[in-house]
PDB file of C-alpha atoms in Angstrom:
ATOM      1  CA  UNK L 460     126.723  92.023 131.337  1.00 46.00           C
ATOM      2  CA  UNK L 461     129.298  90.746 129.416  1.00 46.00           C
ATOM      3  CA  UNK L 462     130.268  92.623 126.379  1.00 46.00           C
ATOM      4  CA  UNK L 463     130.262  91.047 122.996  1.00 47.00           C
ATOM      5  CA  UNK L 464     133.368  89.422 121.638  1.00 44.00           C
ATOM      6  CA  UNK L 465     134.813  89.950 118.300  1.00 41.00           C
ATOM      7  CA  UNK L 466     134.592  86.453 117.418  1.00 41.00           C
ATOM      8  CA  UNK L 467     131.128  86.304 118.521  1.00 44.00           C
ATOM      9  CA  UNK L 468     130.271  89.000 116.432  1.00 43.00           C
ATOM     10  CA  UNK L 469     132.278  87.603 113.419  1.00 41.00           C
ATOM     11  CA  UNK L 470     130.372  84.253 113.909  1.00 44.00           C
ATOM     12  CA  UNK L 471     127.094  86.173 113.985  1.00 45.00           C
ATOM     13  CA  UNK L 472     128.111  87.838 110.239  1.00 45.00           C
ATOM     14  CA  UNK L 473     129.601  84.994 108.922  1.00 44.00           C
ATOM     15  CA  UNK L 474     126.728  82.861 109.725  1.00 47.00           C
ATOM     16  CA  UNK L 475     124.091  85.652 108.409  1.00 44.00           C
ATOM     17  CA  UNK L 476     126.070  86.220 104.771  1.00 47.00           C
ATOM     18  CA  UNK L 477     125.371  82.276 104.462  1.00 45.00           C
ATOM     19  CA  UNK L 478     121.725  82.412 104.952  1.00 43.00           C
ATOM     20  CA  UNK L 479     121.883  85.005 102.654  1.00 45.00           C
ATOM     21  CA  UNK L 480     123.503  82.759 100.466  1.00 42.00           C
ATOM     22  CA  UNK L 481     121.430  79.262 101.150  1.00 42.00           C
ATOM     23  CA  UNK L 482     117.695  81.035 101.824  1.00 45.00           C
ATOM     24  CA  UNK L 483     117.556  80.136 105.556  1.00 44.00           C
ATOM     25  CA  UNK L 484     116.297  76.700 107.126  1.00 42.00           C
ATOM     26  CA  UNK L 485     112.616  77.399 106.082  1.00 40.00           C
ATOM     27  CA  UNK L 486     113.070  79.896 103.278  1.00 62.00           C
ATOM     28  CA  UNK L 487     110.031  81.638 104.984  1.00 90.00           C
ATOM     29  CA  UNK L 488     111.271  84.888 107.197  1.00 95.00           C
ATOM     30  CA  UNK L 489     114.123  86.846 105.954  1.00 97.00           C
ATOM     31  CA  UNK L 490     115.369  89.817 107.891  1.00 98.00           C
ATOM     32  CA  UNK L 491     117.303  92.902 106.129  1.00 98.00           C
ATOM     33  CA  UNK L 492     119.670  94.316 108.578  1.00 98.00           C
ATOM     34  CA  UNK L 493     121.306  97.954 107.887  1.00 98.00           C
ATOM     35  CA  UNK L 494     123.730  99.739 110.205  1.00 96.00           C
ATOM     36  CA  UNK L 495     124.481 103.473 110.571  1.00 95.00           C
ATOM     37  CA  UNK L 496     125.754 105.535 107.871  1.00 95.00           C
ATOM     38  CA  UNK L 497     129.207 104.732 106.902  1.00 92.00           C
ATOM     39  CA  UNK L 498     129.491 102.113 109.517  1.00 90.00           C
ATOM     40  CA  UNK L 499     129.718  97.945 109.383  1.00 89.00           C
ATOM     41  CA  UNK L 500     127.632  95.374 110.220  1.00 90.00           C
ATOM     42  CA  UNK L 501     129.729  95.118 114.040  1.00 88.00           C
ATOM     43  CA  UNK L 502     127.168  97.932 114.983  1.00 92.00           C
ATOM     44  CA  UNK L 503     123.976  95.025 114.999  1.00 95.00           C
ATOM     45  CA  UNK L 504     125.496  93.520 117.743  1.00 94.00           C
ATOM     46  CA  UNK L 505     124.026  90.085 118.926  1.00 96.00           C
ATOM     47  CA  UNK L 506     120.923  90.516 116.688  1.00 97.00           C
ATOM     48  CA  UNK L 507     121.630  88.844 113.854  1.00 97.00           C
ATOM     49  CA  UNK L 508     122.988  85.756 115.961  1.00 96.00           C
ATOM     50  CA  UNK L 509     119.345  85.341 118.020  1.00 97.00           C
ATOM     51  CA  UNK L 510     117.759  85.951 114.731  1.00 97.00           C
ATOM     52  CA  UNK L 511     119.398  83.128 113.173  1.00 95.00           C
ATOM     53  CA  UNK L 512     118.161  81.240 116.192  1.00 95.00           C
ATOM     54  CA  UNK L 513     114.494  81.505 115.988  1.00 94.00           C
ATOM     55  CA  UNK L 514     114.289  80.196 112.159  1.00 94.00           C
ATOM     56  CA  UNK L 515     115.264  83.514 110.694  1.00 96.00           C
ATOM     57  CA  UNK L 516     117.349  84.041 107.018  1.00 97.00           C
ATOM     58  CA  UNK L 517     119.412  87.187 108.021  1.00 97.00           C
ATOM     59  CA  UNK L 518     120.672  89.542 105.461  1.00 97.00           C
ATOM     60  CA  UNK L 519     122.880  92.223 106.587  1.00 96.00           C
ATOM     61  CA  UNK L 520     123.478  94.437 103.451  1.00 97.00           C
ATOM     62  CA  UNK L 521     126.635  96.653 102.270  1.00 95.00           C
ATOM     63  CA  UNK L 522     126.083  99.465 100.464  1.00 97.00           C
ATOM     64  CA  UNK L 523     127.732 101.561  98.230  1.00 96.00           C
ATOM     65  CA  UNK L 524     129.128 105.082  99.530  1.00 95.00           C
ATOM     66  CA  UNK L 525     126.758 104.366 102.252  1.00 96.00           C
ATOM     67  CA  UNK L 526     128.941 101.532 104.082  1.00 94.00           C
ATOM     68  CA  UNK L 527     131.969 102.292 105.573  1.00 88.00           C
ATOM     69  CA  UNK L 528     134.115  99.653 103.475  1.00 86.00           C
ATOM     70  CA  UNK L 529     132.014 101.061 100.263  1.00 89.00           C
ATOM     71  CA  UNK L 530     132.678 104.722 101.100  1.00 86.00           C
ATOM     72  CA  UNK L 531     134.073 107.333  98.457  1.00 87.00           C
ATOM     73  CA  UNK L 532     134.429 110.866 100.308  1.00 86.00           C
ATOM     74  CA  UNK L 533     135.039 112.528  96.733  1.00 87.00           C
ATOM     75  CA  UNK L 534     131.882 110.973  95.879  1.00 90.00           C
ATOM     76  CA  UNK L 535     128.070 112.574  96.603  1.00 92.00           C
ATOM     77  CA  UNK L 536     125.682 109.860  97.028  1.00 95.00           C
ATOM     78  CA  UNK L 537     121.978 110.095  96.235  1.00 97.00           C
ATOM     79  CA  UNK L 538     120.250 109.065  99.426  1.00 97.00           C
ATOM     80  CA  UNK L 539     117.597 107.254  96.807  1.00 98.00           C
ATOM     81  CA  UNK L 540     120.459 105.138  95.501  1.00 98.00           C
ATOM     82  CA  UNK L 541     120.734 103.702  99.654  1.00 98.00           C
ATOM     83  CA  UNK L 542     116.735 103.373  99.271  1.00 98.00           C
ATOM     84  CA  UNK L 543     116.674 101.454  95.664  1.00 98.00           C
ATOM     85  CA  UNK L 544     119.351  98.997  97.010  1.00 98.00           C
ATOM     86  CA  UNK L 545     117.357  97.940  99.640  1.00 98.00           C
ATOM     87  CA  UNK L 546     114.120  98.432  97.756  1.00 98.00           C
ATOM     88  CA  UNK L 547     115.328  96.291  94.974  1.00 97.00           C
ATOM     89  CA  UNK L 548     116.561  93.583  97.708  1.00 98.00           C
ATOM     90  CA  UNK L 549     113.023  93.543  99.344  1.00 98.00           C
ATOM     91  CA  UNK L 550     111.643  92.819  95.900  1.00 97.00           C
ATOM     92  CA  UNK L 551     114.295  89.359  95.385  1.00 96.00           C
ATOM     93  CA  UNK L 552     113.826  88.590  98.821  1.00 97.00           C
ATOM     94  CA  UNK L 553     110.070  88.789  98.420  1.00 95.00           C
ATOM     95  CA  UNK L 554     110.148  86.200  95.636  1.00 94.00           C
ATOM     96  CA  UNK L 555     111.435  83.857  97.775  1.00 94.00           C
ATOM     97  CA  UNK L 556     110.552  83.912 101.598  1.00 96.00           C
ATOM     98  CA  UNK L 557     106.651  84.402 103.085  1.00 94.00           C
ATOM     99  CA  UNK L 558     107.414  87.900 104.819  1.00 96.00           C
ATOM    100  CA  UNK L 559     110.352  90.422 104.532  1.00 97.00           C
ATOM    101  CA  UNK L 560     111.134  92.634 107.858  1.00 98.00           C
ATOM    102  CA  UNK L 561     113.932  95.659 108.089  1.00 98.00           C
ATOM    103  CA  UNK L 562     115.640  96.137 111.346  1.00 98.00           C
ATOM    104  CA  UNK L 563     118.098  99.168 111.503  1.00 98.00           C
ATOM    105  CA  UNK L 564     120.249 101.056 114.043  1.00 98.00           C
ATOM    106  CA  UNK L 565     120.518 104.935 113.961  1.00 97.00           C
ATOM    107  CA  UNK L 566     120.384 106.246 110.298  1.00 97.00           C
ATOM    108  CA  UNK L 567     119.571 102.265 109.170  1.00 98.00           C
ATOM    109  CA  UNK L 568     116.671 103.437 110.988  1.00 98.00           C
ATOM    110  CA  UNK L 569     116.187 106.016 108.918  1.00 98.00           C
ATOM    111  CA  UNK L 570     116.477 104.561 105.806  1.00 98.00           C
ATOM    112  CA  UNK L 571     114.789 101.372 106.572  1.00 98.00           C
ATOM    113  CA  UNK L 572     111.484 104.417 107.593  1.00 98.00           C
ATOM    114  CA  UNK L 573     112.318 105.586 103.863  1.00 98.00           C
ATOM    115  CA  UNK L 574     111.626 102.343 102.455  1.00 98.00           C
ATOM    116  CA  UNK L 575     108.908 101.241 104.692  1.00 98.00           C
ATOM    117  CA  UNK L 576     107.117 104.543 103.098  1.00 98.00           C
ATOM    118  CA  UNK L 577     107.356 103.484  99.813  1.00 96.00           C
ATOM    119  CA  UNK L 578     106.996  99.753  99.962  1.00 94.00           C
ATOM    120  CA  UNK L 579     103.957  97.603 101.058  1.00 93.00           C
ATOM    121  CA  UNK L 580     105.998  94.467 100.946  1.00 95.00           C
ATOM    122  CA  UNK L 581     107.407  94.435 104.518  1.00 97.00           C
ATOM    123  CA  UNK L 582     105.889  92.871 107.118  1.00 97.00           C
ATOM    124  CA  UNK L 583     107.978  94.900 110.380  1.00 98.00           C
ATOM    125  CA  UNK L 584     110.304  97.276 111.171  1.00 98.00           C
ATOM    126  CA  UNK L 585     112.325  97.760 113.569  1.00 98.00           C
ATOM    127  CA  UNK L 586     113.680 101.214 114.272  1.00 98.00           C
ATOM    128  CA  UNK L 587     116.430 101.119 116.680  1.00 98.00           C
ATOM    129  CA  UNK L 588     118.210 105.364 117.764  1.00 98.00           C
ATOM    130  CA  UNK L 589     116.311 106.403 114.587  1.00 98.00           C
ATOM    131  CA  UNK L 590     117.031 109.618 113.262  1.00 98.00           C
ATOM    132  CA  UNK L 591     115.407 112.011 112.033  1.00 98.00           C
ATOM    133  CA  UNK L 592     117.347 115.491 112.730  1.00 95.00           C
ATOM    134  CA  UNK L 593     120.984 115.098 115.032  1.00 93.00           C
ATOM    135  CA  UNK L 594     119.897 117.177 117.977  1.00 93.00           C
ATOM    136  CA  UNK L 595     120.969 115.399 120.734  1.00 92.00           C
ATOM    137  CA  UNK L 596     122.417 116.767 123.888  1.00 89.00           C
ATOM    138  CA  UNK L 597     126.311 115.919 122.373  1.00 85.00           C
ATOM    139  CA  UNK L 598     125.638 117.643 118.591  1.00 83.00           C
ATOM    140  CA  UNK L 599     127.928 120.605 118.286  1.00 70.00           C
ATOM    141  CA  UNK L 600     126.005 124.028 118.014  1.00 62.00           C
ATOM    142  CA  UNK L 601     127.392 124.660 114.054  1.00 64.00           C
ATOM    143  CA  UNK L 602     125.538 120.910 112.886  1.00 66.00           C
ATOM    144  CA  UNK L 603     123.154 123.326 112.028  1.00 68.00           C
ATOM    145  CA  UNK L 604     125.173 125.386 109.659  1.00 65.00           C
ATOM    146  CA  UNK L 605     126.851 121.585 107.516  1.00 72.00           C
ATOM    147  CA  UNK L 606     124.101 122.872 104.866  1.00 70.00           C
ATOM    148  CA  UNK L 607     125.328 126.401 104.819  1.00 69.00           C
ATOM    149  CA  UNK L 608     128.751 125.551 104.332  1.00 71.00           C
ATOM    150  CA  UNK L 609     127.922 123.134 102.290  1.00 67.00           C
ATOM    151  CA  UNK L 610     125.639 124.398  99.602  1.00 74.00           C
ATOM    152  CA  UNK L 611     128.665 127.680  99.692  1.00 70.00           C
ATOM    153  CA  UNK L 612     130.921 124.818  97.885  1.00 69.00           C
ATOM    154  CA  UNK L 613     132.859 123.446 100.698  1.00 64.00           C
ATOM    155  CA  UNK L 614     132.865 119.850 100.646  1.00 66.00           C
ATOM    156  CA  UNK L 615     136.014 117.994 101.619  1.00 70.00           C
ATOM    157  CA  UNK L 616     135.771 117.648 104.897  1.00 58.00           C
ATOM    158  CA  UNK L 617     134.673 114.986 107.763  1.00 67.00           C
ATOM    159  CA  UNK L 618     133.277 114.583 110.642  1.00 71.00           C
ATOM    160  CA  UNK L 619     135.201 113.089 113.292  1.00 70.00           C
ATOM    161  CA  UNK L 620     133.489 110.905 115.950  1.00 68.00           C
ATOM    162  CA  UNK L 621     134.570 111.769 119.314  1.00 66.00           C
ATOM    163  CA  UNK L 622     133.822 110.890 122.943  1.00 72.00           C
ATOM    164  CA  UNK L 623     131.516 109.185 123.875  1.00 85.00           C
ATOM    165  CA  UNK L 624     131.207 107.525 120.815  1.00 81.00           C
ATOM    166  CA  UNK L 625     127.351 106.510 121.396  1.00 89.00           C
ATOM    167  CA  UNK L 626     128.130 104.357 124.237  1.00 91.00           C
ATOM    168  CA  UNK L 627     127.941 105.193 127.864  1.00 94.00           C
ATOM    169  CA  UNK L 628     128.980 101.741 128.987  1.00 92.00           C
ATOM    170  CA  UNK L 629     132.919 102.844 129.968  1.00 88.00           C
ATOM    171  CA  UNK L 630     134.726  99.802 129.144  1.00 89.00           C
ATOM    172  CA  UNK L 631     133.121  99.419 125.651  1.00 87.00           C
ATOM    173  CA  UNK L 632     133.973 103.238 125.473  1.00 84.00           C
ATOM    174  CA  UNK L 633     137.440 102.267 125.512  1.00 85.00           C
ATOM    175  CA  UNK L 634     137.608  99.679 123.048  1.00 85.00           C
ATOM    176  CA  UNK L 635     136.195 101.301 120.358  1.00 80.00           C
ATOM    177  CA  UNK L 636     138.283 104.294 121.127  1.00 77.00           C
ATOM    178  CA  UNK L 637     141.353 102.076 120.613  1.00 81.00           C
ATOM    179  CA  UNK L 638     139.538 100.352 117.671  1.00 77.00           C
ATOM    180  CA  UNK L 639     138.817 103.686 115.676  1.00 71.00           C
ATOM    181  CA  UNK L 640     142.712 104.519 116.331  1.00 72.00           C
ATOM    182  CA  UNK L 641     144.162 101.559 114.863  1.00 69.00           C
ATOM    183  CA  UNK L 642     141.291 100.348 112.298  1.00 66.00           C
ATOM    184  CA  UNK L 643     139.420 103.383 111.500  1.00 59.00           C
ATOM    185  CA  UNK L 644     136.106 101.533 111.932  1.00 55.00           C
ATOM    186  CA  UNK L 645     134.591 100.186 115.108  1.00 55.00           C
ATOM    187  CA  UNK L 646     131.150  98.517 116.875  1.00 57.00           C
ATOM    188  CA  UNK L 647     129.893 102.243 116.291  1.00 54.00           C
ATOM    189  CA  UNK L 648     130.837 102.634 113.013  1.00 59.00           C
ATOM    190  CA  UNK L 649     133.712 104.624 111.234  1.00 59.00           C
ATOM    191  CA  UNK L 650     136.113 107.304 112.667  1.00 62.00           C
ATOM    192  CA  UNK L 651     134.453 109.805 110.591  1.00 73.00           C
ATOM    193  CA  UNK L 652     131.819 110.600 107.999  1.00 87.00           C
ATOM    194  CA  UNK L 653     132.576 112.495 104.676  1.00 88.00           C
ATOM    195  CA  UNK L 654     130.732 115.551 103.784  1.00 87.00           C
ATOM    196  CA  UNK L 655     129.079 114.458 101.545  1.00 92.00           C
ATOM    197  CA  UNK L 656     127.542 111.502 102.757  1.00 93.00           C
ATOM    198  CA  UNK L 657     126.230 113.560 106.290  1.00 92.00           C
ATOM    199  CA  UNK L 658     124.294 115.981 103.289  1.00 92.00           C
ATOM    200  CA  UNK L 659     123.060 113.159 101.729  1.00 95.00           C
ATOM    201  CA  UNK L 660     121.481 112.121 105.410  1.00 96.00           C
ATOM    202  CA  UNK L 661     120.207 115.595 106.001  1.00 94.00           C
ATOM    203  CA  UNK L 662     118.173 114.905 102.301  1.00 95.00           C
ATOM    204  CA  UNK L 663     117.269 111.560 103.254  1.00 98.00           C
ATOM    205  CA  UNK L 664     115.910 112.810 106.866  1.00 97.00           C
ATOM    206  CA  UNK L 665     114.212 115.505 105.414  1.00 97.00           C
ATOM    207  CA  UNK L 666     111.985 112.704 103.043  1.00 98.00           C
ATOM    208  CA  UNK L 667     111.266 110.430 105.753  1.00 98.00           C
ATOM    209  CA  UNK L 668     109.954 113.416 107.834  1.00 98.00           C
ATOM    210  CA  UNK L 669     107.545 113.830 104.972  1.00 98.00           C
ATOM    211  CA  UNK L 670     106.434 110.530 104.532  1.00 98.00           C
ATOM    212  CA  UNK L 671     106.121 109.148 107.320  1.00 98.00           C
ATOM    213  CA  UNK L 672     102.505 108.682 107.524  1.00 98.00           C
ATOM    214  CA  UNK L 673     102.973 105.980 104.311  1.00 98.00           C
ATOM    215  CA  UNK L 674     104.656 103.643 106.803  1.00 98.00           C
ATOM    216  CA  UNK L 675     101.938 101.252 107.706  1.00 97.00           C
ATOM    217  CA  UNK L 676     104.263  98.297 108.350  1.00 97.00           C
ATOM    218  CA  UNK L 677     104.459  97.039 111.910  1.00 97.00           C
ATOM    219  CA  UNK L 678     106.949  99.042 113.476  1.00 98.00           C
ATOM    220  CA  UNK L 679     108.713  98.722 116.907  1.00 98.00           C
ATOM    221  CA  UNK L 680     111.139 101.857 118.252  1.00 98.00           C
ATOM    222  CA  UNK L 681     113.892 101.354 120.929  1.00 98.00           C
ATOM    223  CA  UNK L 682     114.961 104.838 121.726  1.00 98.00           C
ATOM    224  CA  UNK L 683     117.661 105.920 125.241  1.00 98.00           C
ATOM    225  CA  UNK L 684     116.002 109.191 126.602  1.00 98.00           C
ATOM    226  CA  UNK L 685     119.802 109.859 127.452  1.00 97.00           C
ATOM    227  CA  UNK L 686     120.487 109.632 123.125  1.00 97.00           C
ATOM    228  CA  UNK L 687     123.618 112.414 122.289  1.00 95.00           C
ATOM    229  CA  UNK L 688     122.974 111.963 118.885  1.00 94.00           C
ATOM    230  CA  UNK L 689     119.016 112.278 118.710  1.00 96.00           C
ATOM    231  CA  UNK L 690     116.697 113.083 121.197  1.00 97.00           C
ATOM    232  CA  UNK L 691     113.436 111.346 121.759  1.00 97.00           C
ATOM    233  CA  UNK L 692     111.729 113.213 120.065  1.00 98.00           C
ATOM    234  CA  UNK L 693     112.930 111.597 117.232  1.00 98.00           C
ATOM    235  CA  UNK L 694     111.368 108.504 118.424  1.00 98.00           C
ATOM    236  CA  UNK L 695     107.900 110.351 119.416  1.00 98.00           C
ATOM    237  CA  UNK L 696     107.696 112.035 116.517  1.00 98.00           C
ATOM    238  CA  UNK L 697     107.613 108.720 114.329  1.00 98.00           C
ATOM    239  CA  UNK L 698     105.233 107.502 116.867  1.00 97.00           C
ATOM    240  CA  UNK L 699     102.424 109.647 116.355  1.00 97.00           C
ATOM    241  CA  UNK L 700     103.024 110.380 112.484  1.00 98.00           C
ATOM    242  CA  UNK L 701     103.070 106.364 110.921  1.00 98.00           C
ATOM    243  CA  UNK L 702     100.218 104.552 109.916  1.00 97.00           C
ATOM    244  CA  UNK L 703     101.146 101.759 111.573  1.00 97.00           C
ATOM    245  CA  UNK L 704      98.122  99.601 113.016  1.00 95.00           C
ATOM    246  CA  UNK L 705     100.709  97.614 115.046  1.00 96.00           C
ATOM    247  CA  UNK L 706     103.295 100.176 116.837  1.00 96.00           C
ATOM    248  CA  UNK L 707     105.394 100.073 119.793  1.00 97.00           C
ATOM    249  CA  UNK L 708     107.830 101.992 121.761  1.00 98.00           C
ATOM    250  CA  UNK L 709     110.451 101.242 124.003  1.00 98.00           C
ATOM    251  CA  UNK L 710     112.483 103.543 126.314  1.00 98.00           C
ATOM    252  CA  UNK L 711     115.837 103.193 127.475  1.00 98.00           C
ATOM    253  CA  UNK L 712     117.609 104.524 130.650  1.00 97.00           C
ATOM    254  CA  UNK L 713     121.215 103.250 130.477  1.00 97.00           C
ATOM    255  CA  UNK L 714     122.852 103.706 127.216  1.00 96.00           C
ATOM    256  CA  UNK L 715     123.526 106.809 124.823  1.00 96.00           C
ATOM    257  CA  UNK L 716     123.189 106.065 120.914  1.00 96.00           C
ATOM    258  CA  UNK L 717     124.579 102.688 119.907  1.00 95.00           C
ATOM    259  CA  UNK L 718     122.308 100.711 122.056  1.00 97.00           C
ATOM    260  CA  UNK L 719     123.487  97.525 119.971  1.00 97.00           C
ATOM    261  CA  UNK L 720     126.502  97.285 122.042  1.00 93.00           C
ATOM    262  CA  UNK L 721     125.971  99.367 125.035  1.00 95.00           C
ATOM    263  CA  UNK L 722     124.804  98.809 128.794  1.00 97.00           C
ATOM    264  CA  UNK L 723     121.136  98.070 127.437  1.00 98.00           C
ATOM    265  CA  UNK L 724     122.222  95.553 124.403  1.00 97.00           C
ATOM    266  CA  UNK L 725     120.418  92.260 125.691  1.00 98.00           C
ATOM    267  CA  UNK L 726     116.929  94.458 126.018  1.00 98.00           C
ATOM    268  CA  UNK L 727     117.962  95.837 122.541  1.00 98.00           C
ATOM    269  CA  UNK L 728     118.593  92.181 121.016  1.00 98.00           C
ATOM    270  CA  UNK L 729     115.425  90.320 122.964  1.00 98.00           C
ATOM    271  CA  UNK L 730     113.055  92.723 122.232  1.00 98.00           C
ATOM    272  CA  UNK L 731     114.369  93.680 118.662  1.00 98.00           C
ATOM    273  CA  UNK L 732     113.539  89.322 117.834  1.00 97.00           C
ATOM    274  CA  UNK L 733     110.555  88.944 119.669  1.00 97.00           C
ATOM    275  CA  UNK L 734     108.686  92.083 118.037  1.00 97.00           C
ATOM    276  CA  UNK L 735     110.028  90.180 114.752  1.00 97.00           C
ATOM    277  CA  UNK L 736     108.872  86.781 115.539  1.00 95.00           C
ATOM    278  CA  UNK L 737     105.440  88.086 117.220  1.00 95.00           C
ATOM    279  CA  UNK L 738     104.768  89.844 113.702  1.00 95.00           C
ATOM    280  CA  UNK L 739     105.648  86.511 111.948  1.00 94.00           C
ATOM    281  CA  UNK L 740     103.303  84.739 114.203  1.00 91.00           C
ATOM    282  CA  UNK L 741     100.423  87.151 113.600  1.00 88.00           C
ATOM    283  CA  UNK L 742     100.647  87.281 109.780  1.00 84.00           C
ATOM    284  CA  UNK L 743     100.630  83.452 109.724  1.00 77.00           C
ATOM    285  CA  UNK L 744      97.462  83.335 111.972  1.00 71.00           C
ATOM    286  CA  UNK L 745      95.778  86.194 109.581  1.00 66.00           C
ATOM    287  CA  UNK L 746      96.751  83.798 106.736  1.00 55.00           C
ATOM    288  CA  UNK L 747      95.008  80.726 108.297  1.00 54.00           C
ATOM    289  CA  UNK L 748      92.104  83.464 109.039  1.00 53.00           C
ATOM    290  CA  UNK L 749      91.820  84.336 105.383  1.00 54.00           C
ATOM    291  CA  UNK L 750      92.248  80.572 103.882  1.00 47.00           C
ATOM    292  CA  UNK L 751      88.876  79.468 106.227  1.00 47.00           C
ATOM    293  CA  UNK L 752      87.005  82.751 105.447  1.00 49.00           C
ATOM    294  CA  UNK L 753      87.612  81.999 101.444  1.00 50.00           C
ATOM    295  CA  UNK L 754      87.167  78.477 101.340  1.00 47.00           C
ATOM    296  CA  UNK L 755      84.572  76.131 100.172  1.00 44.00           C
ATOM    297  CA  UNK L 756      81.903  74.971 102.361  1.00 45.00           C
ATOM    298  CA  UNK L 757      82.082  71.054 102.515  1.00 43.00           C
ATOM    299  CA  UNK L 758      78.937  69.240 100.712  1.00 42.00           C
ATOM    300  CA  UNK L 759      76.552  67.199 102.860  1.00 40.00           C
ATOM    301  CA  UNK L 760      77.290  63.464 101.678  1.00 38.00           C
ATOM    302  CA  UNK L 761      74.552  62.062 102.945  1.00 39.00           C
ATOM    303  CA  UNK L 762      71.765  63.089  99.986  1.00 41.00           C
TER     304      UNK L 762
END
């Protein structure tokens, strides 16, 4: 498979900020769209292009000290400021479209589960290499110790992303290796992550283990069993715990993290927009269900 260009996936974002910005050709379906923590929106790969395609309004959001061209590394965010953004976007969006889904990659996952637990206002989410503690097979034994060190007071540091960079795929390995070097972002997000913000995560992650049984939104998970940055049990874990009358898992065999972008993308992309559209389908026929069950019999005209 052919990997995705740059201008493809500058098309994709250009064309999703101006749904944003004109409500989408029905001004019915509008999907949030949040990448990893202190990445871009290059991470979402081809989604937001096929969304676009089947009648979607796409809204990738930026956000601050959680994006990586919003990012302060002398600054601590408050995970809940990340959830109140989208929270309070939800609410707009709500005002003006039918249904409202969330689709996020790695801790976008995460945060869109943090949302989902305290919202009843989206219809599906979509949960791609969610997170809910780094233990994959790549994590470096002293992860464990970030709050130790950190809680002692020292806090100006990063953490540099290294080989493989969440892809297996070796070509697209390459890339971004030579994209990180000269731009300091990439598909897979941003050379490294502050402090700060990785404590913030650990906070955030801790919540969403908590609350996960108040997600009741539809929610589709597309997990790699080969994941370095979070096992599946990540993914089973959500699984079992959500309230979620409508839930679905997919496993993947060929790709590491950032499935987006990796061997497995086009699986990732046409199963990420039919879960979306199948939701949007089903509400619409519960909706027509409803309308019948609540409406006035007709009279008999002929007394």
């Amino acid at each position: 498979m052919d990997s995705p260009s740059s201008t493809d996936i500058t098309a994709a974002i250009t064309g999703s900020l101006a749904e944003e910005r004109h409500g989408g050709p029905h001004k019915e379906h509008a999907v949030i769209l949040l990448h990893g923590l202190c990445g871009s929106l290059l991470e979402l790969g081809s989604i937001p292009k096929q969304l676009k395609k089947v009648g979607c309004a796409v809204i990738p959001m930026t956000i601050d000290n959680y994006s990586a061209s919003l990012t302060n590394p002398r600054v601590s965010p408050n995970w809940e400021d990340w959830c109140a953004a989208v929270e309070s976007k939800v609410a707009r969006l709500r005002e003006e479209f039918k249904t409202v889904s969330i689709c996020g990659l790695s801790m976008g996952a995460t945060l869109a589960l943090a949302v989902a637990s305290r919202s009843n206002e989206l219809l599906s989410v979509v949960l791609l290499s969610p997170v809910l503690q780094y233990d994959g097979w790549s994590v470096p034994w002293y992860q464990n110790l970030l709050k130790v060190v950190y809680d002692a007071g020292i806090r100006n540091w990063s953490y540099k992303e290294s080989e493989p960079y969440g892809i297996k795929n070796f070509d697209m390995r390459r890339r971004v290796a030579n994209a990180l070097e000269k731009d300091g972002v990439a598909a897979v997000g941003a050379a490294s992550i502050p402090a700060r913000h990785l404590r913030a995560a650990q906070r955030m992650m801790a919540y969403v283990r908590e609350s996960l049984p108040m997600v009741r939104a539809n929610t589709l998970i597309i997990h790699s069993i080969d994941d370095e940055t979070a096992s599946p049990k990540n993914a089973e874990i959500i699984l079992q715990a959500i309230s979620s009358e409508v839930r679905k898992v997919i496993w993947l065999g060929d790709c590491y993290h950032i499935i987006t972008v990796d061997n497995e993308r086009e699986i990732v992309t046409n199963e990420t927009v039919m879960f979306i559209k199948r939701g949007i389908d089903l509400h619409g026929n519960e909706l027509s269900r409803k309308y019948l069950a609540h409406s006035s019999p007709l009279k008999d005209r002929r007394q």
